[in-house]
Amino acid sequence: MARLRSLAFNLFYWTSTALVVLGALLVVPIPSPRPLRWLLHNWARLTVWAMRVVGGMRVEVRGREHMPVEGPALIASKHQSECDGTIMASLIPGIAFVAMKELFSWPLIGTILYRLDMIRVDTCGGERERRNLAAFARRAVDAGRVLTIYPEGHLMPIGEKERYRTGIYYMSRDLALPVTPVATCVGMLWQRWQFWKTPGKAAVEFLPPIPPSDDKDAFMRTLEDRIEEATARLVAEFSGQPYSLARYAPRSEPKTDRTATLAASATDPAS
């Protein structure tokens, strides 16, 4: 039964996504990005609905009082699943993500990303790219958008973590904005790069914002501690296993989420 629900969800997901991409191309010529952002937001809501109704994956959202529905705002989130961004887009209209510069040259996808005013970053990195990303982030913030970053730079499996990049610290300091940490255990249902999904329950939790700080080490320590402790608590609650903090991933980790890595590290002088 679980495999059947997973298959039905995958069919629905890929079909609806293809149709939405085609529909997006029809509204791309409109000068304003608002119709396309509306389409992205409602596609994400449809996907979360299908996760629950078709795939049997119920995701509870906690800490809504801390969730920045409107910008300018910064979010730093744990990244466990391909659906992390989709869930975030379903909750926050007009959200801004970072994407590899190469994606903007892809047919169809690149056109849509440009119109959505997503933040693009060059994979070559370097000081010039850090300045470019800072400029794009400033523009998004000035437009009143919510900017989301995955500070580990990796799509991490349950029970593992990676060094938190300091790019989010510099953005918070330079833009004078607090950062809302987000914990999740959705990776229990939709594991990274897995075709088969797992019916069940999970949660995404928005935590109290961390104010801008002149103390980089203290800021990063607080950010990591809050996200990792809350994530471990959610995993223990929904899995029924004992509470256990994630451990650093081995350096031989074979795959990374390149987009998230760039988002996290492009403004990190130490990277």
PDB file of C-alpha atoms in Angstrom:
ATOM      1  CA  MET A   1       0.000   0.000   0.000  1.00  0.00           C
ATOM      2  CA  ALA A   2       2.825   2.401   0.860  1.00  0.00           C
ATOM      3  CA  ARG A   3       4.509   1.753  -2.504  1.00  0.00           C
ATOM      4  CA  LEU A   4       1.215   2.314  -4.307  1.00  0.00           C
ATOM      5  CA  ARG A   5       0.652   5.647  -2.576  1.00  0.00           C
ATOM      6  CA  SER A   6       4.225   6.686  -3.316  1.00  0.00           C
ATOM      7  CA  LEU A   7       3.832   5.778  -6.992  1.00  0.00           C
ATOM      8  CA  ALA A   8       0.551   7.686  -7.212  1.00  0.00           C
ATOM      9  CA  PHE A   9       2.123  10.733  -5.583  1.00  0.00           C
ATOM     10  CA  ASN A  10       5.150  10.675  -7.888  1.00  0.00           C
ATOM     11  CA  LEU A  11       2.888  10.501 -10.925  1.00  0.00           C
ATOM     12  CA  PHE A  12       0.790  13.389  -9.656  1.00  0.00           C
ATOM     13  CA  TYR A  13       3.848  15.423  -8.670  1.00  0.00           C
ATOM     14  CA  TRP A  14       5.714  15.168 -11.962  1.00  0.00           C
ATOM     15  CA  THR A  15       2.589  15.664 -14.067  1.00  0.00           C
ATOM     16  CA  SER A  16       1.459  18.731 -12.130  1.00  0.00           C
ATOM     17  CA  THR A  17       4.983  20.156 -12.162  1.00  0.00           C
ATOM     18  CA  ALA A  18       5.247  19.790 -15.941  1.00  0.00           C
ATOM     19  CA  LEU A  19       1.871  21.470 -16.419  1.00  0.00           C
ATOM     20  CA  VAL A  20       2.789  24.320 -14.102  1.00  0.00           C
ATOM     21  CA  VAL A  21       6.056  24.911 -15.978  1.00  0.00           C
ATOM     22  CA  LEU A  22       4.113  25.155 -19.232  1.00  0.00           C
ATOM     23  CA  GLY A  23       1.600  27.472 -17.587  1.00  0.00           C
ATOM     24  CA  ALA A  24       4.407  29.600 -16.188  1.00  0.00           C
ATOM     25  CA  LEU A  25       5.735  30.217 -19.681  1.00  0.00           C
ATOM     26  CA  LEU A  26       2.394  31.763 -20.613  1.00  0.00           C
ATOM     27  CA  VAL A  27       2.676  34.421 -17.886  1.00  0.00           C
ATOM     28  CA  VAL A  28       6.416  35.081 -18.278  1.00  0.00           C
ATOM     29  CA  PRO A  29       5.815  37.910 -20.809  1.00  0.00           C
ATOM     30  CA  ILE A  30       3.863  39.829 -18.162  1.00  0.00           C
ATOM     31  CA  PRO A  31       6.216  42.572 -16.874  1.00  0.00           C
ATOM     32  CA  SER A  32       5.355  42.015 -13.228  1.00  0.00           C
ATOM     33  CA  PRO A  33       6.684  38.876 -11.484  1.00  0.00           C
ATOM     34  CA  ARG A  34       3.585  38.700  -9.288  1.00  0.00           C
ATOM     35  CA  PRO A  35       1.537  36.303 -11.477  1.00  0.00           C
ATOM     36  CA  LEU A  36       4.471  33.897 -11.667  1.00  0.00           C
ATOM     37  CA  ARG A  37       5.073  34.100  -7.922  1.00  0.00           C
ATOM     38  CA  TRP A  38       1.376  33.394  -7.380  1.00  0.00           C
ATOM     39  CA  LEU A  39       1.699  30.332  -9.609  1.00  0.00           C
ATOM     40  CA  LEU A  40       4.784  29.084  -7.733  1.00  0.00           C
ATOM     41  CA  HIS A  41       3.094  29.586  -4.366  1.00  0.00           C
ATOM     42  CA  ASN A  42      -0.047  27.716  -5.390  1.00  0.00           C
ATOM     43  CA  TRP A  43       1.881  24.902  -7.086  1.00  0.00           C
ATOM     44  CA  ALA A  44       3.755  24.453  -3.804  1.00  0.00           C
ATOM     45  CA  ARG A  45       0.483  24.421  -1.872  1.00  0.00           C
ATOM     46  CA  LEU A  46      -0.910  21.846  -4.304  1.00  0.00           C
ATOM     47  CA  THR A  47       2.193  19.685  -3.842  1.00  0.00           C
ATOM     48  CA  VAL A  48       1.930  19.798  -0.039  1.00  0.00           C
ATOM     49  CA  TRP A  49      -1.759  18.886  -0.360  1.00  0.00           C
ATOM     50  CA  ALA A  50      -0.857  15.926  -2.589  1.00  0.00           C
ATOM     51  CA  MET A  51       1.833  14.846  -0.135  1.00  0.00           C
ATOM     52  CA  ARG A  52      -0.864  14.548   2.512  1.00  0.00           C
ATOM     53  CA  VAL A  53      -3.857  13.260   0.540  1.00  0.00           C
ATOM     54  CA  VAL A  54      -2.171  11.157  -2.147  1.00  0.00           C
ATOM     55  CA  GLY A  55       1.144  10.196  -0.576  1.00  0.00           C
ATOM     56  CA  GLY A  56       0.053   9.969   3.050  1.00  0.00           C
ATOM     57  CA  MET A  57       2.823  12.358   4.170  1.00  0.00           C
ATOM     58  CA  ARG A  58       1.441  14.742   6.790  1.00  0.00           C
ATOM     59  CA  VAL A  59       3.671  17.688   7.641  1.00  0.00           C
ATOM     60  CA  GLU A  60       2.832  19.738  10.720  1.00  0.00           C
ATOM     61  CA  VAL A  61       4.005  23.347  10.830  1.00  0.00           C
ATOM     62  CA  ARG A  62       5.023  24.558  14.284  1.00  0.00           C
ATOM     63  CA  GLY A  63       6.119  27.953  15.547  1.00  0.00           C
ATOM     64  CA  ARG A  64       3.980  29.905  13.103  1.00  0.00           C
ATOM     65  CA  GLU A  65       4.254  32.902  15.421  1.00  0.00           C
ATOM     66  CA  HIS A  66       7.944  33.070  14.440  1.00  0.00           C
ATOM     67  CA  MET A  67       7.378  32.549  10.703  1.00  0.00           C
ATOM     68  CA  PRO A  68       8.114  35.712   8.664  1.00  0.00           C
ATOM     69  CA  VAL A  69       5.196  35.706   6.210  1.00  0.00           C
ATOM     70  CA  GLU A  70       6.306  39.067   4.827  1.00  0.00           C
ATOM     71  CA  GLY A  71       9.749  40.508   4.341  1.00  0.00           C
ATOM     72  CA  PRO A  72      12.255  41.791   4.574  1.00  0.00           C
ATOM     73  CA  ALA A  73      13.418  38.737   6.486  1.00  0.00           C
ATOM     74  CA  LEU A  74      16.064  36.014   6.578  1.00  0.00           C
ATOM     75  CA  ILE A  75      15.499  32.301   7.195  1.00  0.00           C
ATOM     76  CA  ALA A  76      18.193  29.690   7.867  1.00  0.00           C
ATOM     77  CA  SER A  77      16.856  26.152   7.582  1.00  0.00           C
ATOM     78  CA  LYS A  78      17.932  22.568   8.038  1.00  0.00           C
ATOM     79  CA  HIS A  79      17.936  20.832   4.652  1.00  0.00           C
ATOM     80  CA  GLN A  80      16.931  17.153   4.581  1.00  0.00           C
ATOM     81  CA  SER A  81      14.645  16.712   1.586  1.00  0.00           C
ATOM     82  CA  GLU A  82      13.966  17.884  -1.956  1.00  0.00           C
ATOM     83  CA  CYS A  83      10.595  19.096  -0.715  1.00  0.00           C
ATOM     84  CA  ASP A  84      12.057  21.532   1.854  1.00  0.00           C
ATOM     85  CA  GLY A  85      11.903  24.447  -0.561  1.00  0.00           C
ATOM     86  CA  THR A  86       8.443  23.435  -1.754  1.00  0.00           C
ATOM     87  CA  ILE A  87       7.074  23.428   1.789  1.00  0.00           C
ATOM     88  CA  MET A  88       8.649  26.833   2.438  1.00  0.00           C
ATOM     89  CA  ALA A  89       7.215  28.248  -0.812  1.00  0.00           C
ATOM     90  CA  SER A  90       3.762  26.951   0.151  1.00  0.00           C
ATOM     91  CA  LEU A  91       3.913  28.906   3.407  1.00  0.00           C
ATOM     92  CA  ILE A  92       5.526  32.155   2.252  1.00  0.00           C
ATOM     93  CA  PRO A  93       4.331  33.854  -0.953  1.00  0.00           C
ATOM     94  CA  GLY A  94       7.073  35.514  -2.997  1.00  0.00           C
ATOM     95  CA  ILE A  95       9.879  33.748  -1.154  1.00  0.00           C
ATOM     96  CA  ALA A  96      13.390  34.205  -2.590  1.00  0.00           C
ATOM     97  CA  PHE A  97      15.796  31.294  -3.033  1.00  0.00           C
ATOM     98  CA  VAL A  98      19.353  31.156  -4.348  1.00  0.00           C
ATOM     99  CA  ALA A  99      20.006  29.217  -7.556  1.00  0.00           C
ATOM    100  CA  MET A 100      23.161  28.373  -9.484  1.00  0.00           C
ATOM    101  CA  LYS A 101      23.926  30.834 -12.249  1.00  0.00           C
ATOM    102  CA  GLU A 102      24.054  27.920 -14.700  1.00  0.00           C
ATOM    103  CA  LEU A 103      20.358  27.203 -14.134  1.00  0.00           C
ATOM    104  CA  PHE A 104      19.485  30.606 -15.549  1.00  0.00           C
ATOM    105  CA  SER A 105      20.840  29.490 -18.941  1.00  0.00           C
ATOM    106  CA  TRP A 106      18.603  26.412 -19.086  1.00  0.00           C
ATOM    107  CA  PRO A 107      15.669  26.543 -21.535  1.00  0.00           C
ATOM    108  CA  LEU A 108      12.331  27.218 -19.833  1.00  0.00           C
ATOM    109  CA  ILE A 109      13.705  26.991 -16.282  1.00  0.00           C
ATOM    110  CA  GLY A 110      16.107  29.900 -16.740  1.00  0.00           C
ATOM    111  CA  THR A 111      13.363  32.117 -18.140  1.00  0.00           C
ATOM    112  CA  ILE A 112      11.123  31.358 -15.181  1.00  0.00           C
ATOM    113  CA  LEU A 113      13.895  31.937 -12.631  1.00  0.00           C
ATOM    114  CA  TYR A 114      14.721  35.311 -14.160  1.00  0.00           C
ATOM    115  CA  ARG A 115      11.103  36.406 -14.025  1.00  0.00           C
ATOM    116  CA  LEU A 116      10.772  35.218 -10.425  1.00  0.00           C
ATOM    117  CA  ASP A 117      13.777  37.401  -9.474  1.00  0.00           C
ATOM    118  CA  MET A 118      15.466  34.490  -7.761  1.00  0.00           C
ATOM    119  CA  ILE A 119      18.968  35.158  -6.466  1.00  0.00           C
ATOM    120  CA  ARG A 120      21.646  33.701  -8.733  1.00  0.00           C
ATOM    121  CA  VAL A 121      25.209  32.842  -7.839  1.00  0.00           C
ATOM    122  CA  ASP A 122      28.243  31.892  -9.933  1.00  0.00           C
ATOM    123  CA  THR A 123      29.677  28.449  -9.168  1.00  0.00           C
ATOM    124  CA  CYS A 124      33.195  29.876  -9.489  1.00  0.00           C
ATOM    125  CA  GLY A 125      32.709  31.745  -6.219  1.00  0.00           C
ATOM    126  CA  GLY A 126      35.378  34.167  -5.056  1.00  0.00           C
ATOM    127  CA  GLU A 127      35.291  37.679  -3.694  1.00  0.00           C
ATOM    128  CA  ARG A 128      33.556  39.078  -6.784  1.00  0.00           C
ATOM    129  CA  GLU A 129      30.760  36.548  -6.454  1.00  0.00           C
ATOM    130  CA  ARG A 130      30.365  37.318  -2.768  1.00  0.00           C
ATOM    131  CA  ARG A 131      29.799  40.964  -3.675  1.00  0.00           C
ATOM    132  CA  ASN A 132      27.336  39.983  -6.404  1.00  0.00           C
ATOM    133  CA  LEU A 133      25.342  37.771  -4.061  1.00  0.00           C
ATOM    134  CA  ALA A 134      25.314  40.500  -1.421  1.00  0.00           C
ATOM    135  CA  ALA A 135      23.933  42.915  -4.038  1.00  0.00           C
ATOM    136  CA  PHE A 136      21.220  40.459  -5.132  1.00  0.00           C
ATOM    137  CA  ALA A 137      20.295  39.809  -1.508  1.00  0.00           C
ATOM    138  CA  ARG A 138      20.102  43.532  -0.827  1.00  0.00           C
ATOM    139  CA  ARG A 139      17.757  43.956  -3.786  1.00  0.00           C
ATOM    140  CA  ALA A 140      15.504  41.137  -2.551  1.00  0.00           C
ATOM    141  CA  VAL A 141      15.404  42.600   0.943  1.00  0.00           C
ATOM    142  CA  ASP A 142      14.692  46.092  -0.368  1.00  0.00           C
ATOM    143  CA  ALA A 143      11.747  44.587  -2.262  1.00  0.00           C
ATOM    144  CA  GLY A 144      10.379  43.228   1.010  1.00  0.00           C
ATOM    145  CA  ARG A 145      10.979  39.557   0.278  1.00  0.00           C
ATOM    146  CA  VAL A 146      11.827  36.663   2.577  1.00  0.00           C
ATOM    147  CA  LEU A 147      15.223  35.158   1.734  1.00  0.00           C
ATOM    148  CA  THR A 148      15.888  31.505   2.636  1.00  0.00           C
ATOM    149  CA  ILE A 149      19.340  29.920   2.944  1.00  0.00           C
ATOM    150  CA  TYR A 150      20.513  26.433   3.919  1.00  0.00           C
ATOM    151  CA  PRO A 151      23.618  27.245   5.989  1.00  0.00           C
ATOM    152  CA  GLU A 152      25.086  23.721   5.929  1.00  0.00           C
ATOM    153  CA  GLY A 153      25.237  23.856   2.157  1.00  0.00           C
ATOM    154  CA  HIS A 154      24.248  20.196   1.893  1.00  0.00           C
ATOM    155  CA  LEU A 155      21.125  18.115   1.722  1.00  0.00           C
ATOM    156  CA  MET A 156      21.793  16.144   4.892  1.00  0.00           C
ATOM    157  CA  PRO A 157      20.360  12.729   5.839  1.00  0.00           C
ATOM    158  CA  ILE A 158      18.749  12.193   9.230  1.00  0.00           C
ATOM    159  CA  GLY A 159      21.373  12.027  11.969  1.00  0.00           C
ATOM    160  CA  GLU A 160      24.096  13.929  10.098  1.00  0.00           C
ATOM    161  CA  LYS A 161      25.163  17.547   9.913  1.00  0.00           C
ATOM    162  CA  GLU A 162      27.794  19.655   8.181  1.00  0.00           C
ATOM    163  CA  ARG A 163      29.758  22.744   9.161  1.00  0.00           C
ATOM    164  CA  TYR A 164      27.489  25.793   9.190  1.00  0.00           C
ATOM    165  CA  ARG A 165      28.805  28.389   6.717  1.00  0.00           C
ATOM    166  CA  THR A 166      29.027  31.964   7.929  1.00  0.00           C
ATOM    167  CA  GLY A 167      27.422  33.549   4.860  1.00  0.00           C
ATOM    168  CA  ILE A 168      24.151  33.895   6.749  1.00  0.00           C
ATOM    169  CA  TYR A 169      25.925  35.742   9.549  1.00  0.00           C
ATOM    170  CA  TYR A 170      27.322  38.378   7.195  1.00  0.00           C
ATOM    171  CA  MET A 171      23.951  38.813   5.509  1.00  0.00           C
ATOM    172  CA  SER A 172      22.266  39.295   8.871  1.00  0.00           C
ATOM    173  CA  ARG A 173      24.909  41.757  10.017  1.00  0.00           C
ATOM    174  CA  ASP A 174      25.128  43.743   6.795  1.00  0.00           C
ATOM    175  CA  LEU A 175      21.367  43.861   6.201  1.00  0.00           C
ATOM    176  CA  ALA A 176      20.607  44.458   9.908  1.00  0.00           C
ATOM    177  CA  LEU A 177      18.042  41.654   9.919  1.00  0.00           C
ATOM    178  CA  PRO A 178      17.375  38.877  12.431  1.00  0.00           C
ATOM    179  CA  VAL A 179      17.557  35.268  11.239  1.00  0.00           C
ATOM    180  CA  THR A 180      14.722  32.817  11.821  1.00  0.00           C
ATOM    181  CA  PRO A 181      16.098  29.278  12.307  1.00  0.00           C
ATOM    182  CA  VAL A 182      14.023  26.372  10.989  1.00  0.00           C
ATOM    183  CA  ALA A 183      14.219  22.751  12.132  1.00  0.00           C
ATOM    184  CA  THR A 184      12.694  19.800  10.279  1.00  0.00           C
ATOM    185  CA  CYS A 185      12.338  16.037  10.227  1.00  0.00           C
ATOM    186  CA  VAL A 186      10.654  15.817   6.814  1.00  0.00           C
ATOM    187  CA  GLY A 187      13.608  13.756   5.618  1.00  0.00           C
ATOM    188  CA  MET A 188      11.959  10.843   7.403  1.00  0.00           C
ATOM    189  CA  LEU A 189       9.180  10.886   4.778  1.00  0.00           C
ATOM    190  CA  TRP A 190      10.883  12.151   1.625  1.00  0.00           C
ATOM    191  CA  GLN A 191      14.506  11.107   1.751  1.00  0.00           C
ATOM    192  CA  ARG A 192      17.052  12.771  -0.472  1.00  0.00           C
ATOM    193  CA  TRP A 193      17.257  11.360  -3.989  1.00  0.00           C
ATOM    194  CA  GLN A 194      14.793   8.577  -3.159  1.00  0.00           C
ATOM    195  CA  PHE A 195      12.030   7.658  -5.604  1.00  0.00           C
ATOM    196  CA  TRP A 196       9.910   5.915  -2.961  1.00  0.00           C
ATOM    197  CA  LYS A 197       8.322   8.135  -0.331  1.00  0.00           C
ATOM    198  CA  THR A 198       7.294   7.005   3.172  1.00  0.00           C
ATOM    199  CA  PRO A 199       3.757   7.712   4.426  1.00  0.00           C
ATOM    200  CA  GLY A 200       3.715   9.082   7.950  1.00  0.00           C
ATOM    201  CA  LYS A 201       3.952  12.262  10.004  1.00  0.00           C
ATOM    202  CA  ALA A 202       6.705  14.855  10.333  1.00  0.00           C
ATOM    203  CA  ALA A 203       7.077  18.508  11.260  1.00  0.00           C
ATOM    204  CA  VAL A 204       8.737  21.761  10.269  1.00  0.00           C
ATOM    205  CA  GLU A 205       9.346  24.144  13.154  1.00  0.00           C
ATOM    206  CA  PHE A 206      10.089  27.869  13.010  1.00  0.00           C
ATOM    207  CA  LEU A 207      12.211  28.898  16.001  1.00  0.00           C
ATOM    208  CA  PRO A 208      12.641  32.281  17.728  1.00  0.00           C
ATOM    209  CA  PRO A 209      14.636  34.728  15.581  1.00  0.00           C
ATOM    210  CA  ILE A 210      18.288  35.420  16.335  1.00  0.00           C
ATOM    211  CA  PRO A 211      19.098  39.166  16.269  1.00  0.00           C
ATOM    212  CA  PRO A 212      22.030  40.571  14.278  1.00  0.00           C
ATOM    213  CA  SER A 213      25.305  40.458  16.160  1.00  0.00           C
ATOM    214  CA  ASP A 214      28.875  41.717  16.009  1.00  0.00           C
ATOM    215  CA  ASP A 215      30.045  38.417  17.496  1.00  0.00           C
ATOM    216  CA  LYS A 216      30.258  35.980  14.586  1.00  0.00           C
ATOM    217  CA  ASP A 217      31.224  32.950  16.655  1.00  0.00           C
ATOM    218  CA  ALA A 218      28.439  33.430  19.179  1.00  0.00           C
ATOM    219  CA  PHE A 219      25.872  34.009  16.436  1.00  0.00           C
ATOM    220  CA  MET A 220      26.874  30.884  14.496  1.00  0.00           C
ATOM    221  CA  ARG A 221      27.013  28.769  17.649  1.00  0.00           C
ATOM    222  CA  THR A 222      23.506  29.883  18.630  1.00  0.00           C
ATOM    223  CA  LEU A 223      22.165  29.254  15.120  1.00  0.00           C
ATOM    224  CA  GLU A 224      23.622  25.753  14.882  1.00  0.00           C
ATOM    225  CA  ASP A 225      22.623  24.774  18.409  1.00  0.00           C
ATOM    226  CA  ARG A 226      19.014  25.876  17.964  1.00  0.00           C
ATOM    227  CA  ILE A 227      18.534  24.162  14.615  1.00  0.00           C
ATOM    228  CA  GLU A 228      20.300  20.923  15.516  1.00  0.00           C
ATOM    229  CA  GLU A 229      18.707  20.560  18.957  1.00  0.00           C
ATOM    230  CA  ALA A 230      15.200  21.221  17.627  1.00  0.00           C
ATOM    231  CA  THR A 231      15.758  18.903  14.661  1.00  0.00           C
ATOM    232  CA  ALA A 232      16.948  16.095  16.941  1.00  0.00           C
ATOM    233  CA  ARG A 233      13.900  16.625  19.135  1.00  0.00           C
ATOM    234  CA  LEU A 234      11.549  16.384  16.147  1.00  0.00           C
ATOM    235  CA  VAL A 235      13.267  13.262  14.836  1.00  0.00           C
ATOM    236  CA  ALA A 236      12.985  11.597  18.259  1.00  0.00           C
ATOM    237  CA  GLU A 237       9.329  12.574  18.612  1.00  0.00           C
ATOM    238  CA  PHE A 238       8.192  11.352  15.193  1.00  0.00           C
ATOM    239  CA  SER A 239      10.416   8.277  14.977  1.00  0.00           C
ATOM    240  CA  GLY A 240       9.965   7.073  18.534  1.00  0.00           C
ATOM    241  CA  GLN A 241      13.737   6.716  18.855  1.00  0.00           C
ATOM    242  CA  PRO A 242      15.855   8.170  21.682  1.00  0.00           C
ATOM    243  CA  TYR A 243      16.918  11.804  21.398  1.00  0.00           C
ATOM    244  CA  SER A 244      20.302  12.013  19.689  1.00  0.00           C
ATOM    245  CA  LEU A 245      22.102  15.003  18.208  1.00  0.00           C
ATOM    246  CA  ALA A 246      23.318  14.699  14.625  1.00  0.00           C
ATOM    247  CA  ARG A 247      26.981  13.986  14.001  1.00  0.00           C
ATOM    248  CA  TYR A 248      29.229  15.554  11.398  1.00  0.00           C
ATOM    249  CA  ALA A 249      29.002  13.824   8.036  1.00  0.00           C
ATOM    250  CA  PRO A 250      32.105  11.970   6.787  1.00  0.00           C
ATOM    251  CA  ARG A 251      34.228  13.903   4.336  1.00  0.00           C
ATOM    252  CA  SER A 252      33.607  11.179   1.783  1.00  0.00           C
ATOM    253  CA  GLU A 253      29.969  12.201   1.422  1.00  0.00           C
ATOM    254  CA  PRO A 254      29.331  11.389  -2.283  1.00  0.00           C
ATOM    255  CA  LYS A 255      26.659  13.948  -3.145  1.00  0.00           C
ATOM    256  CA  THR A 256      25.929  17.536  -2.228  1.00  0.00           C
ATOM    257  CA  ASP A 257      23.217  20.009  -2.978  1.00  0.00           C
ATOM    258  CA  ARG A 258      25.316  22.411  -5.039  1.00  0.00           C
ATOM    259  CA  THR A 259      22.748  25.191  -5.004  1.00  0.00           C
ATOM    260  CA  ALA A 260      22.476  25.115  -1.242  1.00  0.00           C
ATOM    261  CA  THR A 261      26.256  25.015  -0.878  1.00  0.00           C
ATOM    262  CA  LEU A 262      26.646  28.168  -2.937  1.00  0.00           C
ATOM    263  CA  ALA A 263      23.821  29.898  -1.134  1.00  0.00           C
ATOM    264  CA  ALA A 264      25.470  29.235   2.175  1.00  0.00           C
ATOM    265  CA  SER A 265      29.075  29.891   1.323  1.00  0.00           C
ATOM    266  CA  ALA A 266      29.225  32.521  -1.401  1.00  0.00           C
ATOM    267  CA  THR A 267      29.284  35.315   1.169  1.00  0.00           C
ATOM    268  CA  ASP A 268      31.528  33.376   3.542  1.00  0.00           C
ATOM    269  CA  PRO A 269      35.061  34.794   3.530  1.00  0.00           C
ATOM    270  CA  ALA A 270      36.277  31.604   5.157  1.00  0.00           C
ATOM    271  CA  SER A 271      34.945  29.369   2.371  1.00  0.00           C
TER     272      SER A 271
END
